[in-house]
Structures are given as C-alpha cells and as structure tokens.
Short mmCIF file of the N, C-alpha and C atoms (twelve columns), coordinates in Angstrom:
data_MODEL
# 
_entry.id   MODEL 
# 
loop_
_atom_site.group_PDB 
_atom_site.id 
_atom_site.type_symbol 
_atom_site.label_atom_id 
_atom_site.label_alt_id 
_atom_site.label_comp_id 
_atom_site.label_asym_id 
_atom_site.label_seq_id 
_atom_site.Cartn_x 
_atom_site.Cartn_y 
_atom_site.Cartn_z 
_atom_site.pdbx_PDB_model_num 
ATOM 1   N N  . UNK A 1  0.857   -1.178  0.000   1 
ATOM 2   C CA . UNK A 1  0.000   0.000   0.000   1 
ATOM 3   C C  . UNK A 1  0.897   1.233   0.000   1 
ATOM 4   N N  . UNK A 2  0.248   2.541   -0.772  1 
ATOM 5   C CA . UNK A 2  1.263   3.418   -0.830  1 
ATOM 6   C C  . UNK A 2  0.540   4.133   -0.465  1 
ATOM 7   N N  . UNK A 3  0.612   5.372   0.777   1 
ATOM 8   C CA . UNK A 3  0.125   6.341   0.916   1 
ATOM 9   C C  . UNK A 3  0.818   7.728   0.597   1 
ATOM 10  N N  . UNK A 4  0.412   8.521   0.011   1 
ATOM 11  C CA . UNK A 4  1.664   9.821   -0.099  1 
ATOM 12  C C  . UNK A 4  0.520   11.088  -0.498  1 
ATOM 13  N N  . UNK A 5  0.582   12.085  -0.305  1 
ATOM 14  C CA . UNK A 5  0.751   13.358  -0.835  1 
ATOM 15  C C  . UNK A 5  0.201   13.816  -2.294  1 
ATOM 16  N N  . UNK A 6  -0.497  13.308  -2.961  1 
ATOM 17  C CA . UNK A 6  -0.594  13.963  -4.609  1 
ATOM 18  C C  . UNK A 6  -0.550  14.694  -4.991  1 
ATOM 19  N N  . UNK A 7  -1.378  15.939  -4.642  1 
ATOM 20  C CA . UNK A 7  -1.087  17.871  -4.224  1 
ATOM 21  C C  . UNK A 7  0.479   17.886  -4.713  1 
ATOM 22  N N  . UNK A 8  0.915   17.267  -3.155  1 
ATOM 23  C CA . UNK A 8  2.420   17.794  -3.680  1 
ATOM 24  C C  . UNK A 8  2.943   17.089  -4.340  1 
ATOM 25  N N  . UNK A 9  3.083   15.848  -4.618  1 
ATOM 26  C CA . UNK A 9  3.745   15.163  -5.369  1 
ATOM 27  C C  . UNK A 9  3.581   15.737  -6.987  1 
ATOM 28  N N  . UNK A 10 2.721   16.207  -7.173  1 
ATOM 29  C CA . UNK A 10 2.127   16.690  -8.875  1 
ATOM 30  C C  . UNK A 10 1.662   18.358  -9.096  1 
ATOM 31  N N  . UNK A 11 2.245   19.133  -7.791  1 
ATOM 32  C CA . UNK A 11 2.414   19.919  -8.047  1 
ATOM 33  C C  . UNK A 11 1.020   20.939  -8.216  1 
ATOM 34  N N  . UNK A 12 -0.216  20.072  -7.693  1 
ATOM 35  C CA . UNK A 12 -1.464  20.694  -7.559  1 
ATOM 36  C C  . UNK A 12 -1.779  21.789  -6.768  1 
ATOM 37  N N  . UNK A 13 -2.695  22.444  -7.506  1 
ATOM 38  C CA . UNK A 13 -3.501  23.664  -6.260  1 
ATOM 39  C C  . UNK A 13 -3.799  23.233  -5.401  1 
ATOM 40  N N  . UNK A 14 -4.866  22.214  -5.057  1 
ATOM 41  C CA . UNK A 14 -5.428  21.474  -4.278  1 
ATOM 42  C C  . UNK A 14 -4.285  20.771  -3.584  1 
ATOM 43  N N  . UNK A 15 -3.830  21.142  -2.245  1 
ATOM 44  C CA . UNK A 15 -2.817  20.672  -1.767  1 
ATOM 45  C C  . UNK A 15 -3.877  19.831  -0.585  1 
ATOM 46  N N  . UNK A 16 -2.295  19.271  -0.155  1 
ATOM 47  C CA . UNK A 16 -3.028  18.229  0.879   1 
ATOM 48  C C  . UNK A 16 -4.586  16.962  0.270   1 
ATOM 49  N N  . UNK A 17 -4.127  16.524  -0.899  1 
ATOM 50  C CA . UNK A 17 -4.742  15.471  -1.204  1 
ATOM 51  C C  . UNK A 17 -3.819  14.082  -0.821  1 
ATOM 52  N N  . UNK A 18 -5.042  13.478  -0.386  1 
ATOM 53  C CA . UNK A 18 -4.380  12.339  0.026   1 
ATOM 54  C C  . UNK A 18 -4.435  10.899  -1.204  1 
ATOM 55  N N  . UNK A 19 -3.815  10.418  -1.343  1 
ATOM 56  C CA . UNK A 19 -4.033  9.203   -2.408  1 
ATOM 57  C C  . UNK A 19 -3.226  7.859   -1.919  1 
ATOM 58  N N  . UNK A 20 -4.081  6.898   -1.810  1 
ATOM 59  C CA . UNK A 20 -3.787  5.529   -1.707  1 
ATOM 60  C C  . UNK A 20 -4.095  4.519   -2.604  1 
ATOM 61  N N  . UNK A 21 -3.034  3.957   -2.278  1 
ATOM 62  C CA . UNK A 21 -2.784  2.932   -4.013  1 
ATOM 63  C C  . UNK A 21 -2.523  1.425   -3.218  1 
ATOM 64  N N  . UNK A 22 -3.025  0.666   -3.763  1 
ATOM 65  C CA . UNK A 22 -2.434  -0.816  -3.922  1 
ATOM 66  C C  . UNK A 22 -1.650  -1.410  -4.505  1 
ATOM 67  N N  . UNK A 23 -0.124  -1.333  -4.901  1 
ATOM 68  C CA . UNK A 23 0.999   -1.642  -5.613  1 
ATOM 69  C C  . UNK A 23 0.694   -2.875  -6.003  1 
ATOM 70  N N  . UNK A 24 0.466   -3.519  -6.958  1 
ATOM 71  C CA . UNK A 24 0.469   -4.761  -7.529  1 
ATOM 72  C C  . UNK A 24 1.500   -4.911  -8.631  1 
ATOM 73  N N  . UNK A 25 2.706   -5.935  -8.137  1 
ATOM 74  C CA . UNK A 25 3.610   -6.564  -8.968  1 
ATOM 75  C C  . UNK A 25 3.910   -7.698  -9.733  1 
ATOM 76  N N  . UNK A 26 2.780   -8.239  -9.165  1 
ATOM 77  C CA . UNK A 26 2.787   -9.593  -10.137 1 
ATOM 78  C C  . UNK A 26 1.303   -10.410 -10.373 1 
ATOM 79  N N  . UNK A 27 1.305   -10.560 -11.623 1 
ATOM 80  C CA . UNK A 27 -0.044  -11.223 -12.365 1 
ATOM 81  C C  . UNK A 27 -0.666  -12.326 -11.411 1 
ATOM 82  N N  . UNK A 28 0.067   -12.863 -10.635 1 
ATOM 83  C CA . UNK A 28 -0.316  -13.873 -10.331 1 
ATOM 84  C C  . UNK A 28 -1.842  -13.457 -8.899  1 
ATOM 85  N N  . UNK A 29 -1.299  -12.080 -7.964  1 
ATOM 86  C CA . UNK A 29 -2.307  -11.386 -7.298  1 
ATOM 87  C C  . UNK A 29 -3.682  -11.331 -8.068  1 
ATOM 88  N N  . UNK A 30 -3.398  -10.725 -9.532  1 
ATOM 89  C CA . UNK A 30 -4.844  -10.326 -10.632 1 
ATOM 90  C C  . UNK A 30 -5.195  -11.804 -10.124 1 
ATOM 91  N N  . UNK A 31 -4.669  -12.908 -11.324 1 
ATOM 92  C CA . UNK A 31 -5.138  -13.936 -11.272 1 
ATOM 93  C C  . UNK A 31 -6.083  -14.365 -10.337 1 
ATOM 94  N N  . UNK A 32 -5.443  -14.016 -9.122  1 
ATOM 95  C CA . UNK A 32 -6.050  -15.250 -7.813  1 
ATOM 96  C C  . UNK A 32 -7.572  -14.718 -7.396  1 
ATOM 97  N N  . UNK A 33 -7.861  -13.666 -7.839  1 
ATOM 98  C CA . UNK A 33 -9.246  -12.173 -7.817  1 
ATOM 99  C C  . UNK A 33 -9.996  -12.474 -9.031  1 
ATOM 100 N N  . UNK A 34 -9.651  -13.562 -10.154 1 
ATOM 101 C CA . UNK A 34 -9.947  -13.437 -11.352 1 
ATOM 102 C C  . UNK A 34 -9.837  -12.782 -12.198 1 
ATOM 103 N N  . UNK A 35 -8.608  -12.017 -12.402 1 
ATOM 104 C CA . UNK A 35 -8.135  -11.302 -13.721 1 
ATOM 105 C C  . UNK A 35 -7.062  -11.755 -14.478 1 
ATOM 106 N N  . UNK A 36 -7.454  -12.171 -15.703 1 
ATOM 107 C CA . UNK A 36 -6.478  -12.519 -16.474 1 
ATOM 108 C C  . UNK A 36 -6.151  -11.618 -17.742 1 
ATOM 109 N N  . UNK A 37 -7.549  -10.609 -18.237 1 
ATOM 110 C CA . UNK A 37 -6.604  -10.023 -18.994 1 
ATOM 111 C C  . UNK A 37 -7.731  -8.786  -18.421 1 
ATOM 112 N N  . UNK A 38 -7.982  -7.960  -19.402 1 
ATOM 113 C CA . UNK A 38 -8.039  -6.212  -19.562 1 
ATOM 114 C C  . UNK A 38 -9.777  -6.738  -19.468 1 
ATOM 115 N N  . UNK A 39 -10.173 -7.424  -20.234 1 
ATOM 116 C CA . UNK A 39 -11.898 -7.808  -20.874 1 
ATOM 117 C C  . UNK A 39 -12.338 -8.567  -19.171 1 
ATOM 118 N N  . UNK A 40 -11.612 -9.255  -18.538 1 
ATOM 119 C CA . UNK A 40 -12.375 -9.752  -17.126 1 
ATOM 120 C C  . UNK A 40 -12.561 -8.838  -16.099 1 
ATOM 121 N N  . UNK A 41 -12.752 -7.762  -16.516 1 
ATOM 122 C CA . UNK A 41 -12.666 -6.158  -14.645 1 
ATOM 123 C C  . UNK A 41 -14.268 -6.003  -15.499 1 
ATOM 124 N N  . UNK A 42 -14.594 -6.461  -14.226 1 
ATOM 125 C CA . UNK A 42 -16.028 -6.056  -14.045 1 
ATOM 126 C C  . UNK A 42 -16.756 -5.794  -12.630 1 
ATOM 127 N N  . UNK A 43 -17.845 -5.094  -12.100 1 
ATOM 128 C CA . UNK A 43 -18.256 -5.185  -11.052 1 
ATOM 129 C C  . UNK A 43 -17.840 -6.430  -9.806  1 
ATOM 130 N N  . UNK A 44 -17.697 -7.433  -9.712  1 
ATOM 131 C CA . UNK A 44 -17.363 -8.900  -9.349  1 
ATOM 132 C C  . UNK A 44 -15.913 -8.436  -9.020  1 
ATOM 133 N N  . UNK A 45 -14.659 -8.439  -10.533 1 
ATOM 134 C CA . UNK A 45 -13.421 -7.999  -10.218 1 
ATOM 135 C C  . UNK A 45 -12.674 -7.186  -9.365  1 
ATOM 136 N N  . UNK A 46 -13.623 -6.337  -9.825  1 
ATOM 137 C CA . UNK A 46 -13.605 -4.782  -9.036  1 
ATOM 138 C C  . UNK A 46 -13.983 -4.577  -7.574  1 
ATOM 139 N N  . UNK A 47 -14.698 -5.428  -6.705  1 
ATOM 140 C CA . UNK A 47 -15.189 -5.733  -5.851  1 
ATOM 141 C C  . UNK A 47 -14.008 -6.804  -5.066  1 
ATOM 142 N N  . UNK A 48 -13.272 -7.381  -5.498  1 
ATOM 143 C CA . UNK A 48 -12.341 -8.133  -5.177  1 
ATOM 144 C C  . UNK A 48 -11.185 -7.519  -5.210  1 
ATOM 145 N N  . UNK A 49 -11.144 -6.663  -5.945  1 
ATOM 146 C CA . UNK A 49 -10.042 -5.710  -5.598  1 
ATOM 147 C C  . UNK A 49 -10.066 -4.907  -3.968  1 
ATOM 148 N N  . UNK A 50 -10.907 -4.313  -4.283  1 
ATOM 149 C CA . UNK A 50 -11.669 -3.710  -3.001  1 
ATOM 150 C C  . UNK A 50 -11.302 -4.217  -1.824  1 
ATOM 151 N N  . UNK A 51 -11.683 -5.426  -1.739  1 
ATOM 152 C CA . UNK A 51 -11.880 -6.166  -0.947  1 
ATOM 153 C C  . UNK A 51 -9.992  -6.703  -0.283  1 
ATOM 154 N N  . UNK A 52 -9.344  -6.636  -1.140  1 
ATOM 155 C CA . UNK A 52 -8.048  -6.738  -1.318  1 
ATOM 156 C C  . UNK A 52 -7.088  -5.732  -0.499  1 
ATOM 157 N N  . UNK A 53 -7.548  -5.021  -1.398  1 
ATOM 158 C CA . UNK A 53 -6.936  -3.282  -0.873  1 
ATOM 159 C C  . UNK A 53 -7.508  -3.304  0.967   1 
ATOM 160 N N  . UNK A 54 -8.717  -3.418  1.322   1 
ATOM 161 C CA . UNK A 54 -9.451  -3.181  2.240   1 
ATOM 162 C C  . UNK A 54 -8.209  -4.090  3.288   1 
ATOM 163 N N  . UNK A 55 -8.158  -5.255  2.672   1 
ATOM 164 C CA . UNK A 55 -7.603  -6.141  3.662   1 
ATOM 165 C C  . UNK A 55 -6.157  -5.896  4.075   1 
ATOM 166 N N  . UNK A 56 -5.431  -5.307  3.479   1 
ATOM 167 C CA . UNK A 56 -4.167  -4.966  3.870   1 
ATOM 168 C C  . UNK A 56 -3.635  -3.646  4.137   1 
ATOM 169 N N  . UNK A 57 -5.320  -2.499  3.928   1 
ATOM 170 C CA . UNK A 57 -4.856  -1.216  4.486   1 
ATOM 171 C C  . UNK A 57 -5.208  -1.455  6.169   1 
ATOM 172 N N  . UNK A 58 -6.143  -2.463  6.356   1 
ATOM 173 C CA . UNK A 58 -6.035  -2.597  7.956   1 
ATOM 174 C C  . UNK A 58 -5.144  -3.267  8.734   1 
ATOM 175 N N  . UNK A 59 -4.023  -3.501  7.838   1 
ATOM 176 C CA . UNK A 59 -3.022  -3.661  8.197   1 
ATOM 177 C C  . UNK A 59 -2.101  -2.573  8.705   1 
ATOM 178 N N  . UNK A 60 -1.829  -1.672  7.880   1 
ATOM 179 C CA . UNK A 60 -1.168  -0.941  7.779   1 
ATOM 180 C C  . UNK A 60 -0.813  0.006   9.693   1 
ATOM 181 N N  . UNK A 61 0.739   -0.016  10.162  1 
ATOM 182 C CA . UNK A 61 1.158   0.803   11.508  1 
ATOM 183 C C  . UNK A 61 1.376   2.210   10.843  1 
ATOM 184 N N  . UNK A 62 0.485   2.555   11.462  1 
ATOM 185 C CA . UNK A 62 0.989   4.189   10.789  1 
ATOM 186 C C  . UNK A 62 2.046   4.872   12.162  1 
ATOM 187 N N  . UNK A 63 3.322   5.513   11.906  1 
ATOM 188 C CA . UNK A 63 4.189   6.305   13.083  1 
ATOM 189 C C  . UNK A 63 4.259   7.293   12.641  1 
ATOM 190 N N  . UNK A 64 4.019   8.288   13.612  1 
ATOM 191 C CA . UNK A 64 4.570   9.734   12.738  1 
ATOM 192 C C  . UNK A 64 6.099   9.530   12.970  1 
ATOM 193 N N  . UNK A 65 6.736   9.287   14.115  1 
ATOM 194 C CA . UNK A 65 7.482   9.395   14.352  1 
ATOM 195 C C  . UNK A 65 8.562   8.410   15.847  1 
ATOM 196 N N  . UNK A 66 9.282   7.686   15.960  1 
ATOM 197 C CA . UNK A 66 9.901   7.021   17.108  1 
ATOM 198 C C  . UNK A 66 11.699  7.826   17.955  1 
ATOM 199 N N  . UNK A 67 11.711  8.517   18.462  1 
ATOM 200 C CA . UNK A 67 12.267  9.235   19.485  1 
ATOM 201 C C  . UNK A 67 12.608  9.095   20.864  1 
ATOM 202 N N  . UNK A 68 13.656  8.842   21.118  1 
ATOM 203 C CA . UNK A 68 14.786  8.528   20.348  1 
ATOM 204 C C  . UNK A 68 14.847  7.223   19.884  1 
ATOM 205 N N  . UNK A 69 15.651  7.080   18.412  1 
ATOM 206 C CA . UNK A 69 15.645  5.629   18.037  1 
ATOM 207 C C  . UNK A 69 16.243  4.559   18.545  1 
ATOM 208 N N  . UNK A 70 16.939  5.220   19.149  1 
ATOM 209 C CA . UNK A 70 18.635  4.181   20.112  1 
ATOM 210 C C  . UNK A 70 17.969  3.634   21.394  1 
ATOM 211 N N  . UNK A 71 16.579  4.587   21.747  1 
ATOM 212 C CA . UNK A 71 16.191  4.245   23.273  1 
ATOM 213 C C  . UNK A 71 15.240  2.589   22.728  1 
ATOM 214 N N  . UNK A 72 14.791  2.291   21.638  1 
ATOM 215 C CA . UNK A 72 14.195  1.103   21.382  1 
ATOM 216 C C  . UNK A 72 15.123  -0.248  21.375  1 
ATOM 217 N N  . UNK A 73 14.297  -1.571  21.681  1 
ATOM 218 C CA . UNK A 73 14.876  -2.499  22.301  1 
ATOM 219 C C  . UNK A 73 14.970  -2.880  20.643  1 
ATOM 220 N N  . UNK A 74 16.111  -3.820  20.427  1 
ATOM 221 C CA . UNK A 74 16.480  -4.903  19.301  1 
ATOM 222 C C  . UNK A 74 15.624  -5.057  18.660  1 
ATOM 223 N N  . UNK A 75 14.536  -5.917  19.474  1 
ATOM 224 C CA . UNK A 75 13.504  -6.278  19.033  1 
ATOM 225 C C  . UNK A 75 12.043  -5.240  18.077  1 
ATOM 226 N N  . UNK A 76 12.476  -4.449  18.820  1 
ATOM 227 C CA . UNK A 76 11.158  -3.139  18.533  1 
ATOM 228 C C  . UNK A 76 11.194  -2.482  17.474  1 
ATOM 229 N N  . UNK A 77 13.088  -2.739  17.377  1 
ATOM 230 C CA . UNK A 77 13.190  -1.711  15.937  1 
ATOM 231 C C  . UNK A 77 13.026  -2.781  14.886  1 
ATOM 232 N N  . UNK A 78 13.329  -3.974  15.069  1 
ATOM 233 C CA . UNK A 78 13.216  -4.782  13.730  1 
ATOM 234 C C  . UNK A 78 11.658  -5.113  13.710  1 
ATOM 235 N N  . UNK A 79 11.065  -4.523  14.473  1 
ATOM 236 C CA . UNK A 79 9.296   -4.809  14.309  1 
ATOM 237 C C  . UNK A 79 9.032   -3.361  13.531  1 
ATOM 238 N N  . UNK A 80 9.209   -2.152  13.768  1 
ATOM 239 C CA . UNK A 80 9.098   -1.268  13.177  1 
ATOM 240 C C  . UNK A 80 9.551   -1.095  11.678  1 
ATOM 241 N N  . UNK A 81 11.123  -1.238  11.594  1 
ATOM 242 C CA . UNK A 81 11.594  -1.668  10.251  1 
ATOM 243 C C  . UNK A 81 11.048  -2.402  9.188   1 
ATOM 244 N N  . UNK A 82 10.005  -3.141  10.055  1 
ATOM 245 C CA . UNK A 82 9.388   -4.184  8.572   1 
ATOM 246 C C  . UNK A 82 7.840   -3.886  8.289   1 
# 
C-alpha cells in the first residue's frame, strides 16, 4: 500500500490530497481475484479488488514518528523496520 501526498507530489492547487494505491507486482495477485486479462474487470473484479486493498490497508502501523531511536529495544526496531 502506498500512501503519499498527490497535491504535492504533482504539483497541484489542491494541496493536501491524500491518495492511496495498492501496488500490484505480479499477475499472479490479478489472477487469484480473477483477472487474467483487460476484458475480465467487471463489477465482481472490481469488488475483489476492493476487498483486497481493504484487507491490507487494515493492516497498515501508521508512526509519525519514534524518538529517540537508540532508546528502542532490538527487538522493537526490527518490528518497526518491517
């Protein structure tokens, strides 16, 4: 999942837009949702996407920020790091 900035990233009036994306790198994700080519995205597809996206933005740790970094245990930072 990518969250970032679009406003600024593209240089818009409308600043402070927010945009989230689902990075998909390999066919095999389409596939498993039922997409194999351009002609199968339909309501159904599209809904499984959704459903996709949904499931791994509630994943997502959001930090603004960890201070100081040195004061975290071994463990905490390689939980954060990933």
């Amino acid at each position: 999942v990518k969250i970032y900035d679009k406003g600024k990233e593209s240089n818009l009036e409308r600043k402070n837009l927010l945009r989230i994306e689902l990075k998909i790198t390999q066919k095999r994700f389409l596939n498993k949702i039922g997409i194999n080519s351009l002609e199968q995205i339909n309501e159904k597809t599209i809904s499984n996407l959704f459903k996709a996206f949904i499931e791994r933005y509630n994943k997502i740790l959001i930090l603004d920020s960890i201070s100081p970094w040195n004061a975290l245990e071994t463990h905490e930072r390689v939980y954060y790091e990933n």
